[in-house]
């Protein structure tokens, strides 16, 4: 039972890994974030949590506000370069939030960033 504490994670759409060029060392970028209980870790963070053990396929427990949620490591992401605008140690699909609560339909909520891929 590994617990994440004081780390930087991002809730994101399942298409994040195919829209941006973050190389996965393990896992499928198309499917890595499709299950609500999946989690993708950076290489450095996976090593911090699991040492030399392969983290891919392992289960993590995340405790928040008295609840504990189980996530399966579905991808290991190459460590982000220092010149990236993104700064996170793990990714969790936004579908997880929708699975534990109602969808946020409040248009005045500005806490979500949106990127659009154009041809």
PDB file of C-alpha atoms in Angstrom:
ATOM      1  CA  UNK A   1       0.000   0.000   0.000  1.00  0.00           C
ATOM      2  CA  UNK A   2       1.802   3.092  -1.252  1.00  0.00           C
ATOM      3  CA  UNK A   3       0.431   6.534  -0.422  1.00  0.00           C
ATOM      4  CA  UNK A   4       0.965   9.749  -2.368  1.00  0.00           C
ATOM      5  CA  UNK A   5       1.554  12.747  -0.146  1.00  0.00           C
ATOM      6  CA  UNK A   6       2.512  16.296  -1.032  1.00  0.00           C
ATOM      7  CA  UNK A   7       3.015  15.626  -4.722  1.00  0.00           C
ATOM      8  CA  UNK A   8       1.943  17.389  -7.877  1.00  0.00           C
ATOM      9  CA  UNK A   9      -0.646  15.623  -9.971  1.00  0.00           C
ATOM     10  CA  UNK A  10      -2.975  16.604 -12.793  1.00  0.00           C
ATOM     11  CA  UNK A  11      -6.477  15.461 -13.681  1.00  0.00           C
ATOM     12  CA  UNK A  12      -6.669  15.261 -17.449  1.00  0.00           C
ATOM     13  CA  UNK A  13      -8.566  13.987 -20.446  1.00  0.00           C
ATOM     14  CA  UNK A  14      -7.720  10.529 -21.784  1.00  0.00           C
ATOM     15  CA  UNK A  15      -6.391  12.138 -24.999  1.00  0.00           C
ATOM     16  CA  UNK A  16      -3.656  14.093 -23.188  1.00  0.00           C
ATOM     17  CA  UNK A  17      -0.879  11.619 -24.000  1.00  0.00           C
ATOM     18  CA  UNK A  18      -1.776  11.494 -27.690  1.00  0.00           C
ATOM     19  CA  UNK A  19      -2.241  15.252 -28.019  1.00  0.00           C
ATOM     20  CA  UNK A  20       1.117  16.162 -26.493  1.00  0.00           C
ATOM     21  CA  UNK A  21       4.454  14.515 -27.194  1.00  0.00           C
ATOM     22  CA  UNK A  22       5.252  13.124 -23.757  1.00  0.00           C
ATOM     23  CA  UNK A  23       6.885   9.760 -24.436  1.00  0.00           C
ATOM     24  CA  UNK A  24       5.672   6.797 -22.412  1.00  0.00           C
ATOM     25  CA  UNK A  25       8.394   4.367 -21.401  1.00  0.00           C
ATOM     26  CA  UNK A  26       5.704   1.798 -20.540  1.00  0.00           C
ATOM     27  CA  UNK A  27       2.045   1.684 -21.446  1.00  0.00           C
ATOM     28  CA  UNK A  28      -0.121   2.618 -24.400  1.00  0.00           C
ATOM     29  CA  UNK A  29      -0.682   6.375 -24.851  1.00  0.00           C
ATOM     30  CA  UNK A  30      -4.106   5.721 -26.387  1.00  0.00           C
ATOM     31  CA  UNK A  31      -5.384   3.567 -23.499  1.00  0.00           C
ATOM     32  CA  UNK A  32      -3.293   4.649 -20.490  1.00  0.00           C
ATOM     33  CA  UNK A  33      -5.874   7.123 -19.179  1.00  0.00           C
ATOM     34  CA  UNK A  34      -9.128   5.518 -20.325  1.00  0.00           C
ATOM     35  CA  UNK A  35     -10.035   3.706 -17.077  1.00  0.00           C
ATOM     36  CA  UNK A  36     -11.166   6.051 -14.273  1.00  0.00           C
ATOM     37  CA  UNK A  37      -8.890   4.301 -11.761  1.00  0.00           C
ATOM     38  CA  UNK A  38      -5.732   4.494 -13.900  1.00  0.00           C
ATOM     39  CA  UNK A  39      -2.692   6.607 -13.080  1.00  0.00           C
ATOM     40  CA  UNK A  40       0.391   7.510 -15.112  1.00  0.00           C
ATOM     41  CA  UNK A  41       3.588   8.260 -13.197  1.00  0.00           C
ATOM     42  CA  UNK A  42       6.717  10.052 -14.289  1.00  0.00           C
ATOM     43  CA  UNK A  43       9.800   7.871 -14.350  1.00  0.00           C
ATOM     44  CA  UNK A  44      11.395   9.732 -11.428  1.00  0.00           C
ATOM     45  CA  UNK A  45       8.236   9.588  -9.320  1.00  0.00           C
ATOM     46  CA  UNK A  46       7.766   5.866 -10.019  1.00  0.00           C
ATOM     47  CA  UNK A  47      11.343   5.283  -8.852  1.00  0.00           C
ATOM     48  CA  UNK A  48      10.684   7.400  -5.743  1.00  0.00           C
ATOM     49  CA  UNK A  49       7.616   5.307  -4.871  1.00  0.00           C
ATOM     50  CA  UNK A  50       8.756   1.827  -5.933  1.00  0.00           C
ATOM     51  CA  UNK A  51      12.545   1.964  -5.973  1.00  0.00           C
ATOM     52  CA  UNK A  52      13.989  -0.475  -8.513  1.00  0.00           C
ATOM     53  CA  UNK A  53      10.722  -2.451  -8.704  1.00  0.00           C
ATOM     54  CA  UNK A  54       8.771  -2.057 -11.952  1.00  0.00           C
ATOM     55  CA  UNK A  55       5.775   0.190 -11.074  1.00  0.00           C
ATOM     56  CA  UNK A  56       3.781  -0.626 -14.217  1.00  0.00           C
ATOM     57  CA  UNK A  57       0.639  -2.554 -13.242  1.00  0.00           C
ATOM     58  CA  UNK A  58       1.091  -1.890  -9.527  1.00  0.00           C
ATOM     59  CA  UNK A  59      -1.680  -0.439  -7.340  1.00  0.00           C
ATOM     60  CA  UNK A  60      -1.461   2.866  -5.461  1.00  0.00           C
ATOM     61  CA  UNK A  61      -3.731   4.084  -2.681  1.00  0.00           C
ATOM     62  CA  UNK A  62      -4.510   7.778  -2.553  1.00  0.00           C
ATOM     63  CA  UNK A  63      -6.185   9.115   0.577  1.00  0.00           C
ATOM     64  CA  UNK A  64      -8.059  12.397   0.480  1.00  0.00           C
ATOM     65  CA  UNK A  65     -10.517  13.858   2.992  1.00  0.00           C
ATOM     66  CA  UNK A  66     -11.085  10.549   4.772  1.00  0.00           C
ATOM     67  CA  UNK A  67     -11.556   8.508   1.577  1.00  0.00           C
ATOM     68  CA  UNK A  68      -9.076   6.094   0.036  1.00  0.00           C
ATOM     69  CA  UNK A  69      -9.029   5.414  -3.694  1.00  0.00           C
ATOM     70  CA  UNK A  70      -7.136   2.667  -5.510  1.00  0.00           C
ATOM     71  CA  UNK A  71      -5.348   3.384  -8.816  1.00  0.00           C
ATOM     72  CA  UNK A  72      -3.517   1.038 -11.171  1.00  0.00           C
ATOM     73  CA  UNK A  73      -0.299   2.318 -12.762  1.00  0.00           C
ATOM     74  CA  UNK A  74      -1.141   2.228 -16.459  1.00  0.00           C
ATOM     75  CA  UNK A  75       1.866   4.114 -17.767  1.00  0.00           C
ATOM     76  CA  UNK A  76       5.354   5.318 -16.947  1.00  0.00           C
ATOM     77  CA  UNK A  77       6.130   8.663 -18.522  1.00  0.00           C
ATOM     78  CA  UNK A  78       9.612   9.855 -19.345  1.00  0.00           C
ATOM     79  CA  UNK A  79      10.636  12.515 -16.843  1.00  0.00           C
ATOM     80  CA  UNK A  80       9.490  15.948 -17.988  1.00  0.00           C
ATOM     81  CA  UNK A  81      12.194  18.267 -19.305  1.00  0.00           C
ATOM     82  CA  UNK A  82      12.911  21.345 -17.174  1.00  0.00           C
ATOM     83  CA  UNK A  83      11.799  23.678 -19.982  1.00  0.00           C
ATOM     84  CA  UNK A  84       8.266  22.234 -20.076  1.00  0.00           C
ATOM     85  CA  UNK A  85       5.218  24.338 -19.197  1.00  0.00           C
ATOM     86  CA  UNK A  86       3.812  21.230 -17.506  1.00  0.00           C
ATOM     87  CA  UNK A  87       4.905  20.330 -13.976  1.00  0.00           C
ATOM     88  CA  UNK A  88       3.436  17.143 -12.544  1.00  0.00           C
ATOM     89  CA  UNK A  89       4.485  13.803 -11.124  1.00  0.00           C
ATOM     90  CA  UNK A  90       1.360  11.875 -12.042  1.00  0.00           C
ATOM     91  CA  UNK A  91      -1.718  12.019 -14.269  1.00  0.00           C
ATOM     92  CA  UNK A  92      -5.187  10.803 -13.321  1.00  0.00           C
ATOM     93  CA  UNK A  93      -8.050  10.775 -15.828  1.00  0.00           C
ATOM     94  CA  UNK A  94     -10.718  13.421 -15.347  1.00  0.00           C
ATOM     95  CA  UNK A  95     -13.162  10.507 -15.673  1.00  0.00           C
ATOM     96  CA  UNK A  96     -12.176   9.583 -12.089  1.00  0.00           C
ATOM     97  CA  UNK A  97     -13.704  12.813 -10.757  1.00  0.00           C
ATOM     98  CA  UNK A  98     -16.828  12.171 -12.790  1.00  0.00           C
ATOM     99  CA  UNK A  99     -17.017   8.620 -11.408  1.00  0.00           C
ATOM    100  CA  UNK A 100     -17.113   9.799  -7.776  1.00  0.00           C
ATOM    101  CA  UNK A 101     -19.226  12.934  -8.186  1.00  0.00           C
ATOM    102  CA  UNK A 102     -21.584  14.665 -10.523  1.00  0.00           C
ATOM    103  CA  UNK A 103     -20.303  16.314 -13.681  1.00  0.00           C
ATOM    104  CA  UNK A 104     -19.420  19.960 -13.189  1.00  0.00           C
ATOM    105  CA  UNK A 105     -21.807  21.922 -15.372  1.00  0.00           C
ATOM    106  CA  UNK A 106     -21.044  25.279 -13.750  1.00  0.00           C
ATOM    107  CA  UNK A 107     -19.774  27.502 -16.570  1.00  0.00           C
ATOM    108  CA  UNK A 108     -18.288  29.971 -14.071  1.00  0.00           C
ATOM    109  CA  UNK A 109     -15.766  27.367 -12.860  1.00  0.00           C
ATOM    110  CA  UNK A 110     -12.462  28.513 -14.388  1.00  0.00           C
ATOM    111  CA  UNK A 111     -10.202  25.942 -12.728  1.00  0.00           C
ATOM    112  CA  UNK A 112      -9.830  23.780 -15.823  1.00  0.00           C
ATOM    113  CA  UNK A 113      -7.355  24.586 -18.604  1.00  0.00           C
ATOM    114  CA  UNK A 114      -8.318  23.630 -22.140  1.00  0.00           C
ATOM    115  CA  UNK A 115      -6.063  22.983 -25.126  1.00  0.00           C
ATOM    116  CA  UNK A 116      -7.314  22.540 -28.666  1.00  0.00           C
ATOM    117  CA  UNK A 117      -5.405  20.670 -31.362  1.00  0.00           C
ATOM    118  CA  UNK A 118      -5.891  22.226 -34.787  1.00  0.00           C
ATOM    119  CA  UNK A 119      -4.891  20.766 -38.126  1.00  0.00           C
TER     120      UNK A 119
END
